[in-house]
CSV table of C-alpha atoms in Angstrom, one decimal:
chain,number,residue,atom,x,y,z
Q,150,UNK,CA,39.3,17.4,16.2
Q,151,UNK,CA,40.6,18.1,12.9
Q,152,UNK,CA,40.7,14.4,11.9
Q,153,UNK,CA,37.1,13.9,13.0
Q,154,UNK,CA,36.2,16.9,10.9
Q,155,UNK,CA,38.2,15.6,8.2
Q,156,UNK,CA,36.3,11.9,8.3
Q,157,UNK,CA,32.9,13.9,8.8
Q,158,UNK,CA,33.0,15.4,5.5
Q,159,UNK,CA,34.3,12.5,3.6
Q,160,UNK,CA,31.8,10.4,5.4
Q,161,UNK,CA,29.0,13.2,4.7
Q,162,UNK,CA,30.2,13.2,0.9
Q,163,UNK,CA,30.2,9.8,0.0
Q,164,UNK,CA,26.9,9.4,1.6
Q,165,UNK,CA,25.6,12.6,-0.6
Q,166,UNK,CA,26.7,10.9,-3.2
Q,167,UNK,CA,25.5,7.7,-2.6
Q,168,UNK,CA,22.2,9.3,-2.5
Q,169,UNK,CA,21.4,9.6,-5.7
Q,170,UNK,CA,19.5,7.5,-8.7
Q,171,UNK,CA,18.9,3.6,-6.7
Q,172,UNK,CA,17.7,0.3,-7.7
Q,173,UNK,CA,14.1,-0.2,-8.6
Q,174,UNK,CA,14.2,-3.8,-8.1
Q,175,UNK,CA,15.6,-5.8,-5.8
Q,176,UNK,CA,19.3,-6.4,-6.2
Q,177,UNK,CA,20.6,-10.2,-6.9
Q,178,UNK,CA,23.5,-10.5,-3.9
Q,179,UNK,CA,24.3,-8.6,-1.0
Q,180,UNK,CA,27.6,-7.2,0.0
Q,181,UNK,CA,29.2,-9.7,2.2
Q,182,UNK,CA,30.7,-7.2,4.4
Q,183,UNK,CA,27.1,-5.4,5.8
Q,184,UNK,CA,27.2,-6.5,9.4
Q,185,UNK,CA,24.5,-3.7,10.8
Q,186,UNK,CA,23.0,-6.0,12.9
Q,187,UNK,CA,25.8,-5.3,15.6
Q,188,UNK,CA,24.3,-1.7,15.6
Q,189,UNK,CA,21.0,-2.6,16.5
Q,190,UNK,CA,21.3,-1.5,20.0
Q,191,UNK,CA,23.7,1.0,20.9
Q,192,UNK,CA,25.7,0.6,24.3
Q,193,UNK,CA,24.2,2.7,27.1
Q,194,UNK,CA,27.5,5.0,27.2
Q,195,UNK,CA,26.9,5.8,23.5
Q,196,UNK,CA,23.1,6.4,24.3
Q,197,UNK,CA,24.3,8.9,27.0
Q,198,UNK,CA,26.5,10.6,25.0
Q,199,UNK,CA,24.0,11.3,22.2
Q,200,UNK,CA,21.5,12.4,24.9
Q,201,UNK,CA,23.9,14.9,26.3
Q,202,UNK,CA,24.5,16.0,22.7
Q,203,UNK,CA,20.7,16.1,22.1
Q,204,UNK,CA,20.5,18.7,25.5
Q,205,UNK,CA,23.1,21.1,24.6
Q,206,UNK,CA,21.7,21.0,20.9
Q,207,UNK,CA,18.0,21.9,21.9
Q,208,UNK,CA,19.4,24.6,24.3
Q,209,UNK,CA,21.6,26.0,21.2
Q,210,UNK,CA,18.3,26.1,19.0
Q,211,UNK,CA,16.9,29.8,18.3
Q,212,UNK,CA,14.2,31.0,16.1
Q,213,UNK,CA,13.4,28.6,13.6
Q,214,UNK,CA,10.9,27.5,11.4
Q,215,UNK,CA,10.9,24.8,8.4
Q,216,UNK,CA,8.7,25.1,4.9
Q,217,UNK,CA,8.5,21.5,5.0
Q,218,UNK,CA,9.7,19.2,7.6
Q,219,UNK,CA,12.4,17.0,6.5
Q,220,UNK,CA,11.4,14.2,8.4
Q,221,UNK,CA,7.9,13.7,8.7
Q,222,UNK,CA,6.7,12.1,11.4
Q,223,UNK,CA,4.4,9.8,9.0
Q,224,UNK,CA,7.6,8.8,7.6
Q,225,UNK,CA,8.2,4.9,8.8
Q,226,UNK,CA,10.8,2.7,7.4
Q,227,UNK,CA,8.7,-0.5,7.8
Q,228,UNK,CA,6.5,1.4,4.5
Q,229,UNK,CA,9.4,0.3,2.6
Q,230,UNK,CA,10.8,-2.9,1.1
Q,231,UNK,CA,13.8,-4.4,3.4
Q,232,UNK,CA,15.9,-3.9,0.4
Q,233,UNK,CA,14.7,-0.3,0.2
Q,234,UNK,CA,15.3,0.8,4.4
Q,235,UNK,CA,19.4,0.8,4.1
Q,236,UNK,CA,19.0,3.1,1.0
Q,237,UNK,CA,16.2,5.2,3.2
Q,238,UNK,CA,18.5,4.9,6.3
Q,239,UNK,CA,22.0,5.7,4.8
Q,240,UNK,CA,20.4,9.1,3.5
Q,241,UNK,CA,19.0,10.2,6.4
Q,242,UNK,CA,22.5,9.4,8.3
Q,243,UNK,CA,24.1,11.7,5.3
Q,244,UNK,CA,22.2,14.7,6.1
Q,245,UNK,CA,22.6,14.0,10.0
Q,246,UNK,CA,26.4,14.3,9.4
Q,247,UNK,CA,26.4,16.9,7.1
Q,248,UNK,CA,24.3,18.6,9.5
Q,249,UNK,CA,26.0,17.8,12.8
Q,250,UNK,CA,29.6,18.0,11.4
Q,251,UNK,CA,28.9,21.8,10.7
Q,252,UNK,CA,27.4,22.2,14.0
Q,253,UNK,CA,30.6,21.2,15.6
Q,254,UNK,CA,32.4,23.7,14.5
Q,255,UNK,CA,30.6,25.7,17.0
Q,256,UNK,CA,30.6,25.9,21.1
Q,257,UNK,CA,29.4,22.2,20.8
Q,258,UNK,CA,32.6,20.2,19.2
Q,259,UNK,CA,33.0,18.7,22.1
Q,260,UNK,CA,29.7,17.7,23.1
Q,261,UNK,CA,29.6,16.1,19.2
Q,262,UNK,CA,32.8,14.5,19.1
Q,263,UNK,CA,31.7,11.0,20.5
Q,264,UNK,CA,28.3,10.8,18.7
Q,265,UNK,CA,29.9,11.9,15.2
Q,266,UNK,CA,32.2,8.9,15.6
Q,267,UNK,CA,29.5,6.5,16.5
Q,268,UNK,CA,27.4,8.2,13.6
Q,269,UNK,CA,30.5,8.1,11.2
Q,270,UNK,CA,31.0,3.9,12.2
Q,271,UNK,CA,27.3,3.5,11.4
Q,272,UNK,CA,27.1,5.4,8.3
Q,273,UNK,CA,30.3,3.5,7.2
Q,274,UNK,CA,29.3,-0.1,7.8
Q,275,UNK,CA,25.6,0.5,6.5
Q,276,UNK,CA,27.2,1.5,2.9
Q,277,UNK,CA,28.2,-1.9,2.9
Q,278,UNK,CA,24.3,-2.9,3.4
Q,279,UNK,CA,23.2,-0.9,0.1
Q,280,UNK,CA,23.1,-2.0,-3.3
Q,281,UNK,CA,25.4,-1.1,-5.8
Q,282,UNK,CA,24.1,2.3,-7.7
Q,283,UNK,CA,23.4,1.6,-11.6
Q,284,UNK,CA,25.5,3.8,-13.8
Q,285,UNK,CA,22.2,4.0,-15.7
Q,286,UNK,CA,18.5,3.1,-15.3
Q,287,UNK,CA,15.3,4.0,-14.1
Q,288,UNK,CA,15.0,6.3,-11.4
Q,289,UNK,CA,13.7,5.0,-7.7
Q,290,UNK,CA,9.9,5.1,-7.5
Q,291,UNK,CA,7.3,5.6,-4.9
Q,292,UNK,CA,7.9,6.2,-1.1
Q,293,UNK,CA,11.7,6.0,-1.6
Q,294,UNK,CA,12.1,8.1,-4.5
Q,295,UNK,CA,10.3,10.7,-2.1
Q,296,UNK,CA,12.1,10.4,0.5
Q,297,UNK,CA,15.9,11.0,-0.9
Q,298,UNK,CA,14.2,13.9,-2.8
Q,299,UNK,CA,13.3,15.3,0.4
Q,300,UNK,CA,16.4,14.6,2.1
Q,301,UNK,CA,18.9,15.6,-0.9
Q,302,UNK,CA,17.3,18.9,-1.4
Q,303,UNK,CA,16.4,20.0,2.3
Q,304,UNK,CA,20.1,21.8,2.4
Q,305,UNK,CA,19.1,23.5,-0.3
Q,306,UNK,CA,15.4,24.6,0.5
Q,307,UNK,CA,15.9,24.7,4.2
Q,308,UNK,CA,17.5,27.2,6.7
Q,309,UNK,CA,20.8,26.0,8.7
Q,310,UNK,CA,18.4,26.7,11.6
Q,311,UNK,CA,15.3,24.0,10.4
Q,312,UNK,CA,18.4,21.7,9.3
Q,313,UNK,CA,19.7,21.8,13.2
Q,314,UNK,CA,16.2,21.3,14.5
Q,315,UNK,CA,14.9,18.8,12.4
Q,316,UNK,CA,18.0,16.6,12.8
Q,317,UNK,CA,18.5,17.3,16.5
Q,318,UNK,CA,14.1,16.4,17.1
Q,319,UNK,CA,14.9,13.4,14.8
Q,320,UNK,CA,18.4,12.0,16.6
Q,321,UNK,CA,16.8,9.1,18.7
Q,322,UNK,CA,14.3,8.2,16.2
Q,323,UNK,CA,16.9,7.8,13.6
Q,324,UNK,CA,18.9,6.0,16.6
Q,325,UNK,CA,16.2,3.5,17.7
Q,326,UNK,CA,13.8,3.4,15.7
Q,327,UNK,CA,15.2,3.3,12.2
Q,328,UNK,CA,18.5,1.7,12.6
Q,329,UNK,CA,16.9,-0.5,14.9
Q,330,UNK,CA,14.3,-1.4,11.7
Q,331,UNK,CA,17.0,-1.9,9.2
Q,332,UNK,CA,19.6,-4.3,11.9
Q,333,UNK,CA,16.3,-6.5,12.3
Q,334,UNK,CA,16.0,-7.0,8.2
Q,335,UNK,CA,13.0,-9.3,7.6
Q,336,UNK,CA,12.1,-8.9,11.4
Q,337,UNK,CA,11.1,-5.0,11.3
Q,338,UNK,CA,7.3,-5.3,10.9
């Protein structure tokens, strides 16, 4: 449990700060090691696991209430360039993990354990799908820029309670829908 913890917060870290200043133009190569694709549908035993997950985490959630949500249902990846929806992607997954990794400190660690790892394997291999980070440069633009400014202050602006909720609502979406969208590349449309 310890270990897991351990690889949560280094995972969680490095995406955080990942998540800063990006790209505004498409980058020249790709990182030969991104392999998402394999990701693109999860096996039904990890789909189970992260529905049991998603049970006990609704019936854990209290009182809560969000100034803004932090991820808003008009929010689609396909709005974004393809180059753009691994950036989108790995942030949301860095706030997912910061978010679960402190809920399973609680009654739930056990309940977490499996979809932390399978969260931790995703958020690992799609750092290899984003482009470098400029040392210096313009900051992202548009839809993108909007987004990581969302999700890089929501721990800040937001209760621990709308965190839990707002991640727990957005599990499966962030499961099918978006990682599906950046595994297909070009073919998300």
């Amino acid at each position: 449990m310890a270990g897991v913890q351990i690889l949560v917060l280094v995972t969680v870290g490095l995406g955080l700060a990942r998540a800063g200043p990006v790209p505004t133009s498409k980058p020249a190569t790709a990182r030969r090691s991104c392999d998402i694709g394999r990701f693109k549908s999860l096996l039904p035993s990890e789909l189970g696991a992260f529905k049991k997950a998603k049970d006990a985490l609704e019936n854990s959630l209290k009182n809560w209430t969000c100034s803004t949500p932090v991820f808003p249902r008009a929010r689609d990846l396909r709005q974004l360039q393809v180059w753009e929806r691994p950036v989108a992607l790995e942030a949301e997954l860095a706030l997912t993990l910061q978010v679960l990794g402190t809920m399973a400190d609680s009654s739930l660690g056990d309940i977490l354990d499996q979809p932390l790892h399978t969260l931790s394997l995703i958020h690992s291999q799609l750092q290899a799908c984003v482009p470098a980070q400029p040392t210096a440069g313009p900051r992202p633009q548009g839809r993108l820029h909007h987004w990581l400014h969302r999700l890089h202050e929501a721990p800040r602006k937001e209760s621990q309670a709308c965190l839990e909720a707002s991640v727990t609502f957005n599990l499966f979406r962030l499961l099918t829908r978006d990682l599906n969208c950046v595994a297909s590349g070009n073919l998300c449309i």
